[in-house]
mmCIF file of N, CA and C in Angstrom:
data_model
loop_
_atom_site.group_PDB
_atom_site.id
_atom_site.type_symbol
_atom_site.label_atom_id
_atom_site.label_comp_id
_atom_site.label_asym_id
_atom_site.label_seq_id
_atom_site.Cartn_x
_atom_site.Cartn_y
_atom_site.Cartn_z
ATOM 1 N N MET A 107 7.521 10.727 26.075
ATOM 2 C CA MET A 107 8.783 10.041 25.817
ATOM 3 C C MET A 107 9.426 10.688 24.575
ATOM 4 N N ARG A 108 10.753 10.801 24.581
ATOM 5 C CA ARG A 108 11.510 11.353 23.487
ATOM 6 C C ARG A 108 11.972 10.300 22.490
ATOM 7 N N PHE A 109 12.032 10.691 21.224
ATOM 8 C CA PHE A 109 12.393 9.755 20.198
ATOM 9 C C PHE A 109 13.821 9.195 20.373
ATOM 10 N N ASP A 110 14.678 10.008 21.014
ATOM 11 C CA ASP A 110 16.092 9.546 21.178
ATOM 12 C C ASP A 110 16.266 8.636 22.395
ATOM 13 N N ASP A 111 15.174 8.280 23.074
ATOM 14 C CA ASP A 111 15.253 7.394 24.215
ATOM 15 C C ASP A 111 15.922 6.067 23.745
ATOM 16 N N PRO A 112 16.914 5.579 24.451
ATOM 17 C CA PRO A 112 17.616 4.374 24.057
ATOM 18 C C PRO A 112 16.730 3.135 23.881
ATOM 19 N N ARG A 113 15.601 3.076 24.643
ATOM 20 C CA ARG A 113 14.673 1.953 24.449
ATOM 21 C C ARG A 113 14.032 1.966 23.083
ATOM 22 N N ILE A 114 13.667 3.185 22.626
ATOM 23 C CA ILE A 114 13.098 3.358 21.283
ATOM 24 C C ILE A 114 14.112 3.038 20.213
ATOM 25 N N GLN A 115 15.305 3.527 20.373
ATOM 26 C CA GLN A 115 16.324 3.330 19.383
ATOM 27 C C GLN A 115 16.698 1.835 19.277
ATOM 28 N N ARG A 116 16.774 1.150 20.430
ATOM 29 C CA ARG A 116 17.084 -0.322 20.392
ATOM 30 C C ARG A 116 15.990 -1.088 19.730
ATOM 31 N N PHE A 117 14.727 -0.701 20.045
ATOM 32 C CA PHE A 117 13.571 -1.410 19.464
ATOM 33 C C PHE A 117 13.549 -1.185 17.941
ATOM 34 N N LEU A 118 13.719 0.017 17.458
ATOM 35 C CA LEU A 118 13.678 0.255 16.022
ATOM 36 C C LEU A 118 14.806 -0.446 15.329
ATOM 37 N N ALA A 119 15.958 -0.587 15.986
ATOM 38 C CA ALA A 119 17.088 -1.324 15.364
ATOM 39 C C ALA A 119 16.759 -2.762 15.069
ATOM 40 N N THR A 120 15.723 -3.299 15.687
ATOM 41 C CA THR A 120 15.305 -4.697 15.458
ATOM 42 C C THR A 120 14.289 -4.817 14.338
ATOM 43 N N LYS A 121 13.810 -3.721 13.855
ATOM 44 C CA LYS A 121 12.677 -3.745 12.890
ATOM 45 C C LYS A 121 13.156 -3.567 11.480
ATOM 46 N N GLU A 122 12.531 -4.228 10.540
ATOM 47 C CA GLU A 122 12.797 -4.003 9.131
ATOM 48 C C GLU A 122 11.689 -3.243 8.426
ATOM 49 N N VAL A 123 10.479 -3.287 9.029
ATOM 50 C CA VAL A 123 9.271 -2.700 8.387
ATOM 51 C C VAL A 123 8.533 -1.900 9.443
ATOM 52 N N ILE A 124 8.098 -0.714 9.033
ATOM 53 C CA ILE A 124 7.160 0.074 9.794
ATOM 54 C C ILE A 124 5.935 0.282 8.981
ATOM 55 N N VAL A 125 4.843 0.714 9.589
ATOM 56 C CA VAL A 125 3.623 1.045 8.835
ATOM 57 C C VAL A 125 3.430 2.545 8.857
ATOM 58 N N LEU A 126 3.420 3.140 7.649
ATOM 59 C CA LEU A 126 3.230 4.559 7.469
ATOM 60 C C LEU A 126 1.748 4.827 7.116
ATOM 61 N N ALA A 127 1.139 5.741 7.884
ATOM 62 C CA ALA A 127 -0.223 6.188 7.560
ATOM 63 C C ALA A 127 -0.194 7.632 7.107
ATOM 64 N N THR A 128 -0.860 7.871 5.975
ATOM 65 C CA THR A 128 -0.980 9.228 5.443
ATOM 66 C C THR A 128 -2.454 9.585 5.330
ATOM 67 N N VAL A 129 -2.729 10.868 5.054
ATOM 68 C CA VAL A 129 -4.100 11.355 4.995
ATOM 69 C C VAL A 129 -4.467 11.621 3.538
ATOM 70 N N GLY A 130 -5.494 10.909 3.059
ATOM 71 C CA GLY A 130 -5.988 11.094 1.684
ATOM 72 C C GLY A 130 -6.720 12.384 1.511
ATOM 73 N N ALA A 131 -6.951 12.782 0.267
ATOM 74 C CA ALA A 131 -7.634 14.031 -0.026
ATOM 75 C C ALA A 131 -9.038 14.078 0.579
ATOM 76 N N ASP A 132 -9.680 12.901 0.705
ATOM 77 C CA ASP A 132 -10.988 12.820 1.290
ATOM 78 C C ASP A 132 -10.951 12.662 2.778
ATOM 79 N N GLY A 133 -9.742 12.732 3.403
ATOM 80 C CA GLY A 133 -9.591 12.579 4.826
ATOM 81 C C GLY A 133 -9.396 11.137 5.316
ATOM 82 N N ALA A 134 -9.522 10.163 4.376
ATOM 83 C CA ALA A 134 -9.365 8.795 4.746
ATOM 84 C C ALA A 134 -7.904 8.442 4.925
ATOM 85 N N PRO A 135 -7.562 7.563 5.878
ATOM 86 C CA PRO A 135 -6.165 7.158 6.078
ATOM 87 C C PRO A 135 -5.765 6.161 5.003
ATOM 88 N N LEU A 136 -4.461 6.153 4.723
ATOM 89 C CA LEU A 136 -3.832 5.190 3.821
ATOM 90 C C LEU A 136 -2.646 4.582 4.641
ATOM 91 N N ALA A 137 -2.660 3.332 4.909
ATOM 92 C CA ALA A 137 -1.569 2.675 5.658
ATOM 93 C C ALA A 137 -0.730 1.808 4.726
ATOM 94 N N THR A 138 0.573 1.923 4.802
ATOM 95 C CA THR A 138 1.481 1.258 3.878
ATOM 96 C C THR A 138 2.693 0.731 4.649
ATOM 97 N N PRO A 139 3.052 -0.524 4.481
ATOM 98 C CA PRO A 139 4.327 -0.998 5.117
ATOM 99 C C PRO A 139 5.520 -0.402 4.332
ATOM 100 N N MET A 140 6.555 -0.021 5.072
ATOM 101 C CA MET A 140 7.707 0.662 4.468
ATOM 102 C C MET A 140 9.015 0.190 5.052
ATOM 103 N N TRP A 141 10.032 0.148 4.281
ATOM 104 C CA TRP A 141 11.383 0.017 4.786
ATOM 105 C C TRP A 141 11.845 1.404 5.254
ATOM 106 N N PHE A 142 12.798 1.459 6.194
ATOM 107 C CA PHE A 142 13.131 2.730 6.826
ATOM 108 C C PHE A 142 14.546 2.677 7.418
ATOM 109 N N LEU A 143 15.024 3.899 7.686
ATOM 110 C CA LEU A 143 16.197 4.076 8.505
ATOM 111 C C LEU A 143 15.814 4.959 9.711
ATOM 112 N N HIS A 144 16.551 4.848 10.778
ATOM 113 C CA HIS A 144 16.304 5.759 11.888
ATOM 114 C C HIS A 144 17.611 6.201 12.505
ATOM 115 N N ASP A 145 17.569 7.328 13.158
ATOM 116 C CA ASP A 145 18.675 7.788 14.010
ATOM 117 C C ASP A 145 18.012 8.438 15.209
ATOM 118 N N ASP A 146 18.779 9.117 16.019
ATOM 119 C CA ASP A 146 18.274 9.661 17.313
ATOM 120 C C ASP A 146 17.172 10.731 17.112
ATOM 121 N N SER A 147 17.030 11.314 15.931
ATOM 122 C CA SER A 147 16.059 12.373 15.781
ATOM 123 C C SER A 147 15.052 12.216 14.678
ATOM 124 N N THR A 148 15.304 11.267 13.765
ATOM 125 C CA THR A 148 14.377 11.159 12.586
ATOM 126 C C THR A 148 14.245 9.716 12.116
ATOM 127 N N LEU A 149 13.258 9.561 11.265
ATOM 128 C CA LEU A 149 13.106 8.335 10.470
ATOM 129 C C LEU A 149 13.248 8.802 9.007
ATOM 130 N N THR A 150 13.807 7.927 8.169
ATOM 131 C CA THR A 150 13.964 8.306 6.738
ATOM 132 C C THR A 150 13.395 7.149 5.895
ATOM 133 N N LEU A 151 12.615 7.526 4.909
ATOM 134 C CA LEU A 151 11.934 6.558 4.034
ATOM 135 C C LEU A 151 12.172 6.962 2.567
ATOM 136 N N ILE A 152 12.077 5.983 1.683
ATOM 137 C CA ILE A 152 12.143 6.168 0.254
ATOM 138 C C ILE A 152 10.916 5.551 -0.375
ATOM 139 N N SER A 153 10.370 6.227 -1.425
ATOM 140 C CA SER A 153 9.227 5.670 -2.126
ATOM 141 C C SER A 153 9.266 6.074 -3.581
ATOM 142 N N VAL A 154 8.487 5.344 -4.381
ATOM 143 C CA VAL A 154 8.298 5.738 -5.747
ATOM 144 C C VAL A 154 7.490 7.044 -5.766
ATOM 145 N N GLU A 155 7.884 7.973 -6.581
ATOM 146 C CA GLU A 155 7.207 9.299 -6.638
ATOM 147 C C GLU A 155 5.721 9.185 -6.923
ATOM 148 N N ALA A 156 5.353 8.368 -7.905
ATOM 149 C CA ALA A 156 3.981 8.276 -8.419
ATOM 150 C C ALA A 156 3.120 7.346 -7.616
ATOM 151 N N THR A 157 3.186 7.434 -6.266
ATOM 152 C CA THR A 157 2.352 6.602 -5.419
ATOM 153 C C THR A 157 1.347 7.488 -4.682
ATOM 154 N N GLN A 158 0.296 6.869 -4.224
ATOM 155 C CA GLN A 158 -0.735 7.626 -3.501
ATOM 156 C C GLN A 158 -0.160 8.181 -2.194
ATOM 157 N N LYS A 159 0.661 7.428 -1.507
ATOM 158 C CA LYS A 159 1.201 7.922 -0.225
ATOM 159 C C LYS A 159 2.031 9.181 -0.456
ATOM 160 N N VAL A 160 2.819 9.195 -1.528
ATOM 161 C CA VAL A 160 3.641 10.401 -1.819
ATOM 162 C C VAL A 160 2.729 11.592 -2.201
ATOM 163 N N ARG A 161 1.723 11.339 -3.048
ATOM 164 C CA ARG A 161 0.773 12.439 -3.367
ATOM 165 C C ARG A 161 0.104 12.948 -2.080
ATOM 166 N N ASN A 162 -0.288 12.043 -1.201
ATOM 167 C CA ASN A 162 -0.893 12.442 0.067
ATOM 168 C C ASN A 162 0.057 13.367 0.890
ATOM 169 N N LEU A 163 1.334 12.925 0.985
ATOM 170 C CA LEU A 163 2.301 13.673 1.790
ATOM 171 C C LEU A 163 2.633 15.020 1.145
ATOM 172 N N ARG A 164 2.659 15.087 -0.136
ATOM 173 C CA ARG A 164 2.938 16.416 -0.791
ATOM 174 C C ARG A 164 1.784 17.379 -0.555
ATOM 175 N N ARG A 165 0.565 16.896 -0.489
ATOM 176 C CA ARG A 165 -0.627 17.704 -0.258
ATOM 177 C C ARG A 165 -0.758 18.008 1.260
ATOM 178 N N ASP A 166 -0.494 17.021 2.089
ATOM 179 C CA ASP A 166 -0.644 17.178 3.569
ATOM 180 C C ASP A 166 0.474 16.353 4.215
ATOM 181 N N PRO A 167 1.504 17.002 4.731
ATOM 182 C CA PRO A 167 2.679 16.281 5.219
ATOM 183 C C PRO A 167 2.436 15.565 6.553
ATOM 184 N N ARG A 168 1.288 15.660 7.182
ATOM 185 C CA ARG A 168 1.046 14.971 8.433
ATOM 186 C C ARG A 168 1.006 13.464 8.201
ATOM 187 N N LEU A 169 1.593 12.727 9.163
ATOM 188 C CA LEU A 169 1.673 11.266 9.060
ATOM 189 C C LEU A 169 1.706 10.625 10.424
ATOM 190 N N TYR A 170 1.578 9.346 10.420
ATOM 191 C CA TYR A 170 1.689 8.545 11.674
ATOM 192 C C TYR A 170 2.392 7.249 11.266
ATOM 193 N N VAL A 171 3.317 6.826 12.065
ATOM 194 C CA VAL A 171 4.126 5.623 11.837
ATOM 195 C C VAL A 171 4.020 4.711 13.038
ATOM 196 N N VAL A 172 3.866 3.370 12.792
ATOM 197 C CA VAL A 172 3.802 2.402 13.850
ATOM 198 C C VAL A 172 4.802 1.260 13.556
ATOM 199 N N ALA A 173 5.548 0.899 14.621
ATOM 200 C CA ALA A 173 6.375 -0.287 14.553
ATOM 201 C C ALA A 173 6.017 -1.140 15.786
ATOM 202 N N GLU A 174 5.749 -2.385 15.600
ATOM 203 C CA GLU A 174 5.298 -3.241 16.729
ATOM 204 C C GLU A 174 5.804 -4.650 16.576
ATOM 205 N N SER A 175 5.764 -5.381 17.662
ATOM 206 C CA SER A 175 6.114 -6.782 17.650
ATOM 207 C C SER A 175 5.485 -7.469 18.881
ATOM 208 N N GLY A 176 5.438 -8.772 18.832
ATOM 209 C CA GLY A 176 4.953 -9.533 19.952
ATOM 210 C C GLY A 176 3.608 -10.149 19.702
ATOM 211 N N THR A 177 3.108 -10.824 20.742
ATOM 212 C CA THR A 177 1.799 -11.474 20.667
ATOM 213 C C THR A 177 1.154 -11.357 22.006
ATOM 214 N N ARG A 178 -0.141 -11.263 22.014
ATOM 215 C CA ARG A 178 -0.979 -11.149 23.180
ATOM 216 C C ARG A 178 -0.383 -10.371 24.349
ATOM 217 N N GLY A 179 0.125 -11.056 25.352
ATOM 218 C CA GLY A 179 0.600 -10.398 26.588
ATOM 219 C C GLY A 179 1.942 -9.729 26.465
ATOM 220 N N ASP A 180 2.596 -9.874 25.326
ATOM 221 C CA ASP A 180 3.964 -9.271 25.185
ATOM 222 C C ASP A 180 4.040 -8.399 23.942
ATOM 223 N N VAL A 181 3.087 -7.488 23.769
ATOM 224 C CA VAL A 181 3.092 -6.593 22.621
ATOM 225 C C VAL A 181 3.956 -5.394 22.941
ATOM 226 N N ARG A 182 4.857 -5.063 22.044
ATOM 227 C CA ARG A 182 5.763 -3.900 22.276
ATOM 228 C C ARG A 182 5.683 -3.063 20.990
ATOM 229 N N GLY A 183 5.869 -1.770 21.154
ATOM 230 C CA GLY A 183 5.852 -0.945 19.932
ATOM 231 C C GLY A 183 6.129 0.528 20.161
ATOM 232 N N VAL A 184 6.227 1.201 19.080
ATOM 233 C CA VAL A 184 6.488 2.633 19.027
ATOM 234 C C VAL A 184 5.550 3.253 17.960
ATOM 235 N N ALA A 185 4.937 4.346 18.302
ATOM 236 C CA ALA A 185 4.125 5.099 17.353
ATOM 237 C C ALA A 185 4.649 6.542 17.313
ATOM 238 N N VAL A 186 4.729 7.086 16.127
ATOM 239 C CA VAL A 186 5.276 8.419 15.957
ATOM 240 C C VAL A 186 4.296 9.260 15.083
ATOM 241 N N ARG A 187 3.944 10.404 15.613
ATOM 242 C CA ARG A 187 3.219 11.371 14.818
ATOM 243 C C ARG A 187 4.214 12.427 14.391
ATOM 244 N N GLY A 188 4.179 12.816 13.107
ATOM 245 C CA GLY A 188 5.105 13.822 12.614
ATOM 246 C C GLY A 188 4.687 14.378 11.279
ATOM 247 N N ARG A 189 5.692 14.920 10.586
ATOM 248 C CA ARG A 189 5.487 15.522 9.302
ATOM 249 C C ARG A 189 6.613 15.050 8.376
ATOM 250 N N ALA A 190 6.248 14.916 7.094
ATOM 251 C CA ALA A 190 7.247 14.561 6.110
ATOM 252 C C ALA A 190 7.977 15.799 5.588
ATOM 253 N N GLU A 191 9.282 15.647 5.427
ATOM 254 C CA GLU A 191 10.125 16.701 4.845
ATOM 255 C C GLU A 191 10.860 16.053 3.698
ATOM 256 N N PHE A 192 10.556 16.377 2.495
ATOM 257 C CA PHE A 192 11.214 15.766 1.324
ATOM 258 C C PHE A 192 12.637 16.302 1.190
ATOM 259 N N LEU A 193 13.562 15.395 0.862
ATOM 260 C CA LEU A 193 14.962 15.764 0.757
ATOM 261 C C LEU A 193 15.377 15.868 -0.693
ATOM 262 N N ALA A 194 15.949 17.014 -1.064
ATOM 263 C CA ALA A 194 16.457 17.198 -2.405
ATOM 264 C C ALA A 194 17.785 16.426 -2.539
ATOM 265 N N ASP A 195 18.231 16.230 -3.772
ATOM 266 C CA ASP A 195 19.506 15.550 -3.996
ATOM 267 C C ASP A 195 20.632 16.314 -3.284
ATOM 268 N N SER A 196 21.420 15.571 -2.525
ATOM 269 C CA SER A 196 22.521 16.189 -1.754
ATOM 270 C C SER A 196 23.454 15.087 -1.316
ATOM 271 N N THR A 197 24.555 15.459 -0.789
ATOM 272 C CA THR A 197 25.481 14.500 -0.237
ATOM 273 C C THR A 197 24.820 13.683 0.893
ATOM 274 N N GLU A 198 24.051 14.367 1.727
ATOM 275 C CA GLU A 198 23.330 13.676 2.805
ATOM 276 C C GLU A 198 22.352 12.646 2.284
ATOM 277 N N ARG A 199 21.584 13.027 1.254
ATOM 278 C CA ARG A 199 20.590 12.076 0.688
ATOM 279 C C ARG A 199 21.314 10.898 0.074
ATOM 280 N N ARG A 200 22.380 11.088 -0.594
ATOM 281 C CA ARG A 200 23.116 9.960 -1.198
ATOM 282 C C ARG A 200 23.675 9.050 -0.086
ATOM 283 N N ALA A 201 24.144 9.642 0.991
ATOM 284 C CA ALA A 201 24.640 8.805 2.122
ATOM 285 C C ALA A 201 23.515 8.027 2.757
ATOM 286 N N LEU A 202 22.347 8.606 2.884
ATOM 287 C CA LEU A 202 21.169 7.902 3.451
ATOM 288 C C LEU A 202 20.768 6.757 2.497
ATOM 289 N N ALA A 203 20.747 7.033 1.211
ATOM 290 C CA ALA A 203 20.407 5.984 0.240
ATOM 291 C C ALA A 203 21.418 4.833 0.346
ATOM 292 N N ALA A 204 22.686 5.096 0.520
ATOM 293 C CA ALA A 204 23.684 4.042 0.692
ATOM 294 C C ALA A 204 23.415 3.237 1.937
ATOM 295 N N ARG A 205 23.038 3.911 3.041
ATOM 296 C CA ARG A 205 22.685 3.201 4.296
ATOM 297 C C ARG A 205 21.460 2.299 4.084
ATOM 298 N N LEU A 206 20.469 2.802 3.366
ATOM 299 C CA LEU A 206 19.270 1.973 3.066
ATOM 300 C C LEU A 206 19.716 0.728 2.235
ATOM 301 N N LEU A 207 20.557 0.909 1.254
ATOM 302 C CA LEU A 207 21.011 -0.176 0.436
ATOM 303 C C LEU A 207 21.744 -1.217 1.289
ATOM 304 N N ASP A 208 22.556 -0.742 2.212
ATOM 305 C CA ASP A 208 23.297 -1.659 3.085
ATOM 306 C C ASP A 208 22.340 -2.440 3.953
ATOM 307 N N LYS A 209 21.319 -1.733 4.517
ATOM 308 C CA LYS A 209 20.354 -2.396 5.456
ATOM 309 C C LYS A 209 19.494 -3.399 4.735
ATOM 310 N N TYR A 210 19.084 -3.152 3.497
ATOM 311 C CA TYR A 210 18.142 -3.999 2.806
ATOM 312 C C TYR A 210 18.800 -4.806 1.624
ATOM 313 N N HIS A 211 20.115 -4.878 1.630
ATOM 314 C CA HIS A 211 20.859 -5.605 0.612
ATOM 315 C C HIS A 211 20.516 -7.090 0.717
ATOM 316 N N PRO A 212 20.339 -7.759 -0.364
ATOM 317 C CA PRO A 212 20.397 -7.351 -1.755
ATOM 318 C C PRO A 212 19.043 -6.979 -2.366
ATOM 319 N N ASP A 213 17.986 -7.038 -1.565
ATOM 320 C CA ASP A 213 16.663 -6.770 -2.103
ATOM 321 C C ASP A 213 16.466 -5.414 -2.684
ATOM 322 N N LEU A 214 16.915 -4.328 -1.996
ATOM 323 C CA LEU A 214 16.727 -3.001 -2.534
ATOM 324 C C LEU A 214 17.583 -2.777 -3.772
ATOM 325 N N GLU A 215 18.782 -3.310 -3.761
ATOM 326 C CA GLU A 215 19.615 -3.156 -4.956
ATOM 327 C C GLU A 215 18.998 -3.826 -6.154
ATOM 328 N N GLY A 216 18.303 -4.958 -5.933
ATOM 329 C CA GLY A 216 17.586 -5.611 -7.005
ATOM 330 C C GLY A 216 16.433 -4.791 -7.559
ATOM 331 N N LEU A 217 15.685 -4.162 -6.644
ATOM 332 C CA LEU A 217 14.564 -3.319 -7.049
ATOM 333 C C LEU A 217 15.071 -2.099 -7.846
ATOM 334 N N TRP A 218 16.221 -1.557 -7.399
ATOM 335 C CA TRP A 218 16.777 -0.349 -8.038
ATOM 336 C C TRP A 218 17.535 -0.689 -9.305
ATOM 337 N N GLY A 219 17.930 -1.920 -9.514
ATOM 338 C CA GLY A 219 18.763 -2.260 -10.666
ATOM 339 C C GLY A 219 20.145 -1.760 -10.549
ATOM 340 N N GLY A 220 20.664 -1.640 -9.306
ATOM 341 C CA GLY A 220 22.018 -1.131 -9.047
ATOM 342 C C GLY A 220 22.043 -0.420 -7.725
ATOM 343 N N ARG A 221 23.117 0.317 -7.454
ATOM 344 C CA ARG A 221 23.262 1.030 -6.180
ATOM 345 C C ARG A 221 22.860 2.465 -6.200
ATOM 346 N N ALA A 222 22.444 2.960 -7.347
ATOM 347 C CA ALA A 222 22.002 4.371 -7.408
ATOM 348 C C ALA A 222 20.480 4.428 -7.233
ATOM 349 N N MET A 223 20.045 5.441 -6.432
ATOM 350 C CA MET A 223 18.614 5.604 -6.251
ATOM 351 C C MET A 223 18.014 6.059 -7.593
ATOM 352 N N PRO A 224 17.018 5.330 -8.089
ATOM 353 C CA PRO A 224 16.410 5.709 -9.377
ATOM 354 C C PRO A 224 15.744 7.084 -9.334
ATOM 355 N N ARG A 225 15.678 7.700 -10.491
ATOM 356 C CA ARG A 225 15.112 9.038 -10.593
ATOM 357 C C ARG A 225 13.631 9.134 -10.151
ATOM 358 N N ASN A 226 12.925 7.993 -10.282
ATOM 359 C CA ASN A 226 11.517 8.038 -9.909
ATOM 360 C C ASN A 226 11.276 7.784 -8.401
ATOM 361 N N ARG A 227 12.320 7.857 -7.596
ATOM 362 C CA ARG A 227 12.196 7.671 -6.161
ATOM 363 C C ARG A 227 12.340 9.046 -5.490
ATOM 364 N N VAL A 228 11.652 9.171 -4.372
ATOM 365 C CA VAL A 228 11.785 10.347 -3.473
ATOM 366 C C VAL A 228 12.152 9.846 -2.077
ATOM 367 N N MET A 229 12.875 10.692 -1.393
ATOM 368 C CA MET A 229 13.267 10.382 -0.010
ATOM 369 C C MET A 229 12.625 11.425 0.866
ATOM 370 N N PHE A 230 12.076 11.013 1.997
ATOM 371 C CA PHE A 230 11.583 11.955 2.934
ATOM 372 C C PHE A 230 11.948 11.567 4.333
ATOM 373 N N ARG A 231 12.051 12.569 5.174
ATOM 374 C CA ARG A 231 12.410 12.457 6.544
ATOM 375 C C ARG A 231 11.156 12.729 7.393
ATOM 376 N N ILE A 232 11.076 11.970 8.469
ATOM 377 C CA ILE A 232 9.935 12.184 9.436
ATOM 378 C C ILE A 232 10.593 12.744 10.675
ATOM 379 N N VAL A 233 10.222 13.952 10.979
ATOM 380 C CA VAL A 233 10.636 14.541 12.244
ATOM 381 C C VAL A 233 9.550 14.321 13.253
ATOM 382 N N PRO A 234 9.804 13.542 14.305
ATOM 383 C CA PRO A 234 8.742 13.228 15.259
ATOM 384 C C PRO A 234 8.255 14.472 16.030
ATOM 385 N N GLU A 235 6.915 14.562 16.097
ATOM 386 C CA GLU A 235 6.279 15.607 16.928
ATOM 387 C C GLU A 235 5.737 15.025 18.230
ATOM 388 N N ARG A 236 5.309 13.775 18.155
ATOM 389 C CA ARG A 236 4.831 13.134 19.349
ATOM 390 C C ARG A 236 5.195 11.645 19.248
ATOM 391 N N VAL A 237 5.637 11.042 20.351
ATOM 392 C CA VAL A 237 6.056 9.641 20.377
ATOM 393 C C VAL A 237 5.322 8.963 21.473
ATOM 394 N N HIS A 238 4.813 7.757 21.162
ATOM 395 C CA HIS A 238 4.098 6.938 22.122
ATOM 396 C C HIS A 238 4.703 5.553 22.042
ATOM 397 N N THR A 239 4.920 4.919 23.215
ATOM 398 C CA THR A 239 5.452 3.556 23.252
ATOM 399 C C THR A 239 4.589 2.666 24.142
ATOM 400 N N TRP A 240 4.716 1.368 23.962
ATOM 401 C CA TRP A 240 4.072 0.419 24.860
ATOM 402 C C TRP A 240 4.969 -0.806 24.931
ATOM 403 N N GLY A 241 5.083 -1.334 26.154
ATOM 404 C CA GLY A 241 5.783 -2.570 26.359
ATOM 405 C C GLY A 241 7.286 -2.509 26.298
ATOM 406 N N LEU A 242 7.862 -1.309 26.221
ATOM 407 C CA LEU A 242 9.332 -1.244 26.121
ATOM 408 C C LEU A 242 9.997 -1.154 27.488
ATOM 409 N N GLY A 243 9.248 -1.134 28.553
ATOM 410 C CA GLY A 243 9.825 -1.051 29.864
ATOM 411 C C GLY A 243 10.078 0.336 30.351
ATOM 412 N N GLY A 244 10.306 0.468 31.635
ATOM 413 C CA GLY A 244 10.442 1.791 32.230
ATOM 414 C C GLY A 244 11.826 2.029 32.588
#
């Protein structure tokens, strides 16, 4: 299945949190709930620079993301395997930060102390390499 499939895009539009899994230096996974943006080709996330997940991604950009919902017989979800690509300051990154602020307003603005992305934050894009879904219909 392709990430731009309308079923995937509609499902992700209903989600506020995904779970990001990174690979630790010892090979152990680290799973973290994250706020995110998505479009037809990527997922975009922001994190504090000095976190274990960011250190993991800078050392090894491989990752896995899961978004799911439902209970028992009605579980639906999307899983994405990909790589992190860190975004330098640019017009595109500032526009993505504004979209994140709009999506998570007022919570993110409160964490940031305003509408500007703090210097200790990094933004990374996930370009899907493999996508798996369940329960989204055929």
